[in-house]
Tab-separated table of C-alpha atoms in Angstrom:
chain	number	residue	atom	x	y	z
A	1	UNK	CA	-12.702	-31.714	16.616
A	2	UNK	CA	-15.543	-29.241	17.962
A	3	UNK	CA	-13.021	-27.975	20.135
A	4	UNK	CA	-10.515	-26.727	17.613
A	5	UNK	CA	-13.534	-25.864	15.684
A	6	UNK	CA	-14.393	-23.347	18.683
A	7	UNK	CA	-11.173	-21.901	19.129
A	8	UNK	CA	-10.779	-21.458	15.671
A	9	UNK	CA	-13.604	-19.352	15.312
A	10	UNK	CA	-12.534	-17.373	18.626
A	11	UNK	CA	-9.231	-16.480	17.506
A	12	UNK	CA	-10.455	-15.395	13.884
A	13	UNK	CA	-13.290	-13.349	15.607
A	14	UNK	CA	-10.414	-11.744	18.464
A	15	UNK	CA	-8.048	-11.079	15.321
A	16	UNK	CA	-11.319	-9.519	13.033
A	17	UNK	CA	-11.882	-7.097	16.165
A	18	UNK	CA	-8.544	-6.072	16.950
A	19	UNK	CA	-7.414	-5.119	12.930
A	20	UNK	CA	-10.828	-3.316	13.491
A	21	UNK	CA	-9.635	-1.368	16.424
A	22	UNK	CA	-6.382	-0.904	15.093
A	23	UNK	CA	-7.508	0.633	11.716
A	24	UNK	CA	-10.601	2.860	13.362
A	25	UNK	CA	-8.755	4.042	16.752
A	26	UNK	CA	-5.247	4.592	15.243
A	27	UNK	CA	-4.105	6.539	11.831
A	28	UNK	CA	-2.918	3.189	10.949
A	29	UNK	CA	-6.025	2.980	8.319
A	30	UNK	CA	-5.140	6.111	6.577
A	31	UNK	CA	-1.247	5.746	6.609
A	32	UNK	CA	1.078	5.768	3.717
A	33	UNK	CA	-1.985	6.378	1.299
A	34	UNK	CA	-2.850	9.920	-0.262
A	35	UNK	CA	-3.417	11.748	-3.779
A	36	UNK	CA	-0.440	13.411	-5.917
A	37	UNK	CA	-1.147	16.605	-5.902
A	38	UNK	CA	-1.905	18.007	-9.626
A	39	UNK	CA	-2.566	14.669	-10.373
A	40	UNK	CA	-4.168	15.626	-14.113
A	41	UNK	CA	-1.165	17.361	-15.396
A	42	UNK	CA	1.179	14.418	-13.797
A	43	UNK	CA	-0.506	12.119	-15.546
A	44	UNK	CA	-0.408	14.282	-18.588
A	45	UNK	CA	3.412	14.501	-18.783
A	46	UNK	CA	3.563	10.705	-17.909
A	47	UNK	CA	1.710	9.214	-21.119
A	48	UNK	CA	3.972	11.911	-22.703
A	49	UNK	CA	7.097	10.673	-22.179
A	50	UNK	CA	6.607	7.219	-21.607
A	51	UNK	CA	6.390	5.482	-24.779
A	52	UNK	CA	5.356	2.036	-23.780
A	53	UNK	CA	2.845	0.614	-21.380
A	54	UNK	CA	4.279	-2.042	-18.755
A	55	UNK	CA	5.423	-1.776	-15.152
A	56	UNK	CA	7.980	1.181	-14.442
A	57	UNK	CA	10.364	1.330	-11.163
A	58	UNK	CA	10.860	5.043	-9.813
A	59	UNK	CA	13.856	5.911	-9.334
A	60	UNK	CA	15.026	3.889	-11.812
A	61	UNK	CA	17.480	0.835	-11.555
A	62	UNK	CA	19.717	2.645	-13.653
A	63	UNK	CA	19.998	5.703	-11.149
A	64	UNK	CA	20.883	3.724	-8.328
A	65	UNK	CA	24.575	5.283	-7.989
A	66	UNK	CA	22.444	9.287	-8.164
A	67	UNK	CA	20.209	8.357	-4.886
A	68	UNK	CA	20.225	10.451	-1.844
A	69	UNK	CA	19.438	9.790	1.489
A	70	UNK	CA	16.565	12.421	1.388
């Protein structure tokens, strides 16, 4: 029981270190996340035309056949 005890704590502190490494030594930490730019004014014209609150999908399902590969 200690033993698995032991390696349990190992492995979590070997798996804590290398997200650690990954996140400070590669732009993995910082990737896929940044600002809109104008963000005010987005968010202005956003509670303007969207009448209800809830969860919205962008594009919308409705579009689907409109998509581009870009």
């Amino acid at each position: 029981m200690s033993r698995m005890i032991f390696a349990s704590s190992v492995t979590a502190i070997a798996v804590f270190v290398w997200s650690f490494l990954l996140h400070a030594a590669t732009p993995l930490g910082s990737a896929g996340l940044s600002s809109l730019p104008n963000e005010p004014a987005l968010l202005d014209l956003m509670r303007a035309n969207i009448p209800d609150k809830g969860l919205y999908f962008f594009p919308g399902v409705g579009d689907l056949d409109n998509l581009t590969e870009d």
